[in-house]
Amino acid sequence: MKKEKYLLCCQSDEKSEKIHQLEEALKIAQHLLKETQKTAEEMKNKSLSQKIELEAQEAELQYLKTNNKLLQYSVQELQLENGTLKNMNKALEEEKLDNLKSTIQRKKQNGFARSEKKTWMKSCKQLEKEKKMLQKQIAEHGAPLKEQKPSMG
């Protein structure tokens, strides 16, 4: 019986030692499990944070794409407007050139008209002088004729 008791005691000690080892292993496993859970939670939070950041970046990208399209439309409108303004400017330049040519032609015509007027004025003055000379001659020659006419009759 002593032997049995001793064997039981040894078995009990072995079992206690085994339980103690298993308890230690369990503590380590629980600690590792907590660490793993903590790491998983951190990774989950990090993943969630990255997902939120990714969604924000996607929203910003969408915003930038929309802005880019709006800017492209604005550029196209400005290019069309610029083309229209260039055409209008070209037409105005042509009109300006035509007006300038017309002005030059009118100035030439004005110069010619002035020259003609000057010539006419000289002619008129000359004719006026000749008229006065003729009147003077008539007055000089006409008086003797008047005197001669009454005696003829």
PDB file of C-alpha atoms in Angstrom, residues 6-98:
ATOM      1  CA  TYR A   6       3.912   6.348  -3.338  1.00  0.00           C
ATOM      2  CA  LEU A   7       2.963   5.605  -6.950  1.00  0.00           C
ATOM      3  CA  LEU A   8      -0.197   7.605  -6.578  1.00  0.00           C
ATOM      4  CA  CYS A   9       1.742  10.379  -5.013  1.00  0.00           C
ATOM      5  CA  CYS A  10       4.257  10.302  -7.862  1.00  0.00           C
ATOM      6  CA  GLN A  11       1.522  10.159 -10.400  1.00  0.00           C
ATOM      7  CA  SER A  12      -0.204  12.995  -8.592  1.00  0.00           C
ATOM      8  CA  ASP A  13       3.029  15.008  -8.603  1.00  0.00           C
ATOM      9  CA  GLU A  14       3.584  14.238 -12.274  1.00  0.00           C
ATOM     10  CA  LYS A  15       0.016  15.207 -12.976  1.00  0.00           C
ATOM     11  CA  SER A  16       0.416  18.361 -10.873  1.00  0.00           C
ATOM     12  CA  GLU A  17       3.625  19.147 -12.714  1.00  0.00           C
ATOM     13  CA  LYS A  18       1.901  18.427 -16.010  1.00  0.00           C
ATOM     14  CA  ILE A  19      -1.050  20.624 -14.924  1.00  0.00           C
ATOM     15  CA  HIS A  20       1.375  23.314 -13.887  1.00  0.00           C
ATOM     16  CA  GLN A  21       3.138  23.062 -17.284  1.00  0.00           C
ATOM     17  CA  LEU A  22      -0.162  23.084 -19.074  1.00  0.00           C
ATOM     18  CA  GLU A  23      -1.295  26.075 -16.997  1.00  0.00           C
ATOM     19  CA  GLU A  24       1.941  27.867 -17.915  1.00  0.00           C
ATOM     20  CA  ALA A  25       1.472  26.913 -21.559  1.00  0.00           C
ATOM     21  CA  LEU A  26      -2.136  28.101 -21.308  1.00  0.00           C
ATOM     22  CA  LYS A  27      -0.993  31.414 -19.799  1.00  0.00           C
ATOM     23  CA  ILE A  28       1.539  31.808 -22.599  1.00  0.00           C
ATOM     24  CA  ALA A  29      -1.081  30.838 -25.196  1.00  0.00           C
ATOM     25  CA  GLN A  30      -3.569  33.278 -23.631  1.00  0.00           C
ATOM     26  CA  HIS A  31      -0.913  35.990 -23.597  1.00  0.00           C
ATOM     27  CA  LEU A  32      -0.061  35.233 -27.243  1.00  0.00           C
ATOM     28  CA  LEU A  33      -3.763  35.175 -28.064  1.00  0.00           C
ATOM     29  CA  LYS A  34      -4.205  38.604 -26.414  1.00  0.00           C
ATOM     30  CA  GLU A  35      -1.180  39.918 -28.272  1.00  0.00           C
ATOM     31  CA  THR A  36      -2.494  38.442 -31.525  1.00  0.00           C
ATOM     32  CA  GLN A  37      -5.947  39.914 -30.847  1.00  0.00           C
ATOM     33  CA  LYS A  38      -4.341  43.253 -30.014  1.00  0.00           C
ATOM     34  CA  THR A  39      -2.287  43.102 -33.229  1.00  0.00           C
ATOM     35  CA  ALA A  40      -5.370  42.041 -35.203  1.00  0.00           C
ATOM     36  CA  GLU A  41      -7.341  44.940 -33.671  1.00  0.00           C
ATOM     37  CA  GLU A  42      -4.498  47.347 -34.512  1.00  0.00           C
ATOM     38  CA  MET A  43      -4.361  45.972 -38.041  1.00  0.00           C
ATOM     39  CA  LYS A  44      -8.136  46.212 -38.291  1.00  0.00           C
ATOM     40  CA  ASN A  45      -8.003  49.831 -37.105  1.00  0.00           C
ATOM     41  CA  LYS A  46      -5.117  50.530 -39.435  1.00  0.00           C
ATOM     42  CA  SER A  47      -6.993  48.850 -42.273  1.00  0.00           C
ATOM     43  CA  LEU A  48     -10.096  50.862 -41.419  1.00  0.00           C
ATOM     44  CA  SER A  49      -7.980  54.019 -41.275  1.00  0.00           C
ATOM     45  CA  GLN A  50      -6.422  53.138 -44.623  1.00  0.00           C
ATOM     46  CA  LYS A  51      -9.862  52.384 -46.033  1.00  0.00           C
ATOM     47  CA  ILE A  52     -11.116  55.796 -44.838  1.00  0.00           C
ATOM     48  CA  GLU A  53      -7.992  57.449 -46.250  1.00  0.00           C
ATOM     49  CA  LEU A  54      -8.429  55.558 -49.513  1.00  0.00           C
ATOM     50  CA  GLU A  55     -12.073  56.660 -49.727  1.00  0.00           C
ATOM     51  CA  ALA A  56     -10.998  60.253 -49.059  1.00  0.00           C
ATOM     52  CA  GLN A  57      -8.331  59.994 -51.753  1.00  0.00           C
ATOM     53  CA  GLU A  58     -10.852  58.491 -54.182  1.00  0.00           C
ATOM     54  CA  ALA A  59     -13.271  61.337 -53.413  1.00  0.00           C
ATOM     55  CA  GLU A  60     -10.473  63.869 -53.946  1.00  0.00           C
ATOM     56  CA  LEU A  61      -9.509  62.120 -57.184  1.00  0.00           C
ATOM     57  CA  GLN A  62     -13.114  62.283 -58.365  1.00  0.00           C
ATOM     58  CA  TYR A  63     -13.235  65.969 -57.401  1.00  0.00           C
ATOM     59  CA  LEU A  64     -10.004  66.614 -59.326  1.00  0.00           C
ATOM     60  CA  LYS A  65     -11.308  64.714 -62.360  1.00  0.00           C
ATOM     61  CA  THR A  66     -14.489  66.798 -62.317  1.00  0.00           C
ATOM     62  CA  ASN A  67     -12.471  69.991 -61.941  1.00  0.00           C
ATOM     63  CA  ASN A  68     -10.206  68.862 -64.758  1.00  0.00           C
ATOM     64  CA  LYS A  69     -13.219  68.343 -67.050  1.00  0.00           C
ATOM     65  CA  LEU A  70     -14.589  71.748 -66.087  1.00  0.00           C
ATOM     66  CA  LEU A  71     -11.224  73.319 -66.799  1.00  0.00           C
ATOM     67  CA  GLN A  72     -11.042  71.536 -70.157  1.00  0.00           C
ATOM     68  CA  TYR A  73     -14.487  72.883 -71.056  1.00  0.00           C
ATOM     69  CA  SER A  74     -13.387  76.348 -69.950  1.00  0.00           C
ATOM     70  CA  VAL A  75     -10.237  76.075 -72.060  1.00  0.00           C
ATOM     71  CA  GLN A  76     -12.297  74.977 -75.073  1.00  0.00           C
ATOM     72  CA  GLU A  77     -14.726  77.872 -74.560  1.00  0.00           C
ATOM     73  CA  LEU A  78     -11.828  80.308 -74.241  1.00  0.00           C
ATOM     74  CA  GLN A  79     -10.212  78.892 -77.368  1.00  0.00           C
ATOM     75  CA  LEU A  80     -13.470  79.311 -79.289  1.00  0.00           C
ATOM     76  CA  GLU A  81     -13.885  82.809 -77.883  1.00  0.00           C
ATOM     77  CA  ASN A  82     -10.273  83.592 -78.763  1.00  0.00           C
ATOM     78  CA  GLY A  83     -10.853  82.341 -82.320  1.00  0.00           C
ATOM     79  CA  THR A  84     -13.960  84.498 -82.572  1.00  0.00           C
ATOM     80  CA  LEU A  85     -12.056  87.497 -81.229  1.00  0.00           C
ATOM     81  CA  LYS A  86      -9.234  86.866 -83.708  1.00  0.00           C
ATOM     82  CA  ASN A  87     -11.751  86.748 -86.549  1.00  0.00           C
ATOM     83  CA  MET A  88     -13.402  89.930 -85.297  1.00  0.00           C
ATOM     84  CA  ASN A  89      -9.988  91.578 -84.944  1.00  0.00           C
ATOM     85  CA  LYS A  90      -9.081  90.522 -88.486  1.00  0.00           C
ATOM     86  CA  ALA A  91     -12.361  91.917 -89.793  1.00  0.00           C
ATOM     87  CA  LEU A  92     -11.776  95.166 -87.880  1.00  0.00           C
ATOM     88  CA  GLU A  93      -8.242  95.399 -89.267  1.00  0.00           C
ATOM     89  CA  GLU A  94      -9.582  94.900 -92.788  1.00  0.00           C
ATOM     90  CA  GLU A  95     -12.265  97.520 -92.172  1.00  0.00           C
ATOM     91  CA  LYS A  96      -9.620  99.864 -90.764  1.00  0.00           C
ATOM     92  CA  LEU A  97      -7.475  99.313 -93.851  1.00  0.00           C
ATOM     93  CA  ASP A  98     -10.467  99.957 -96.126  1.00  0.00           C
TER      94      ASP A  98
END
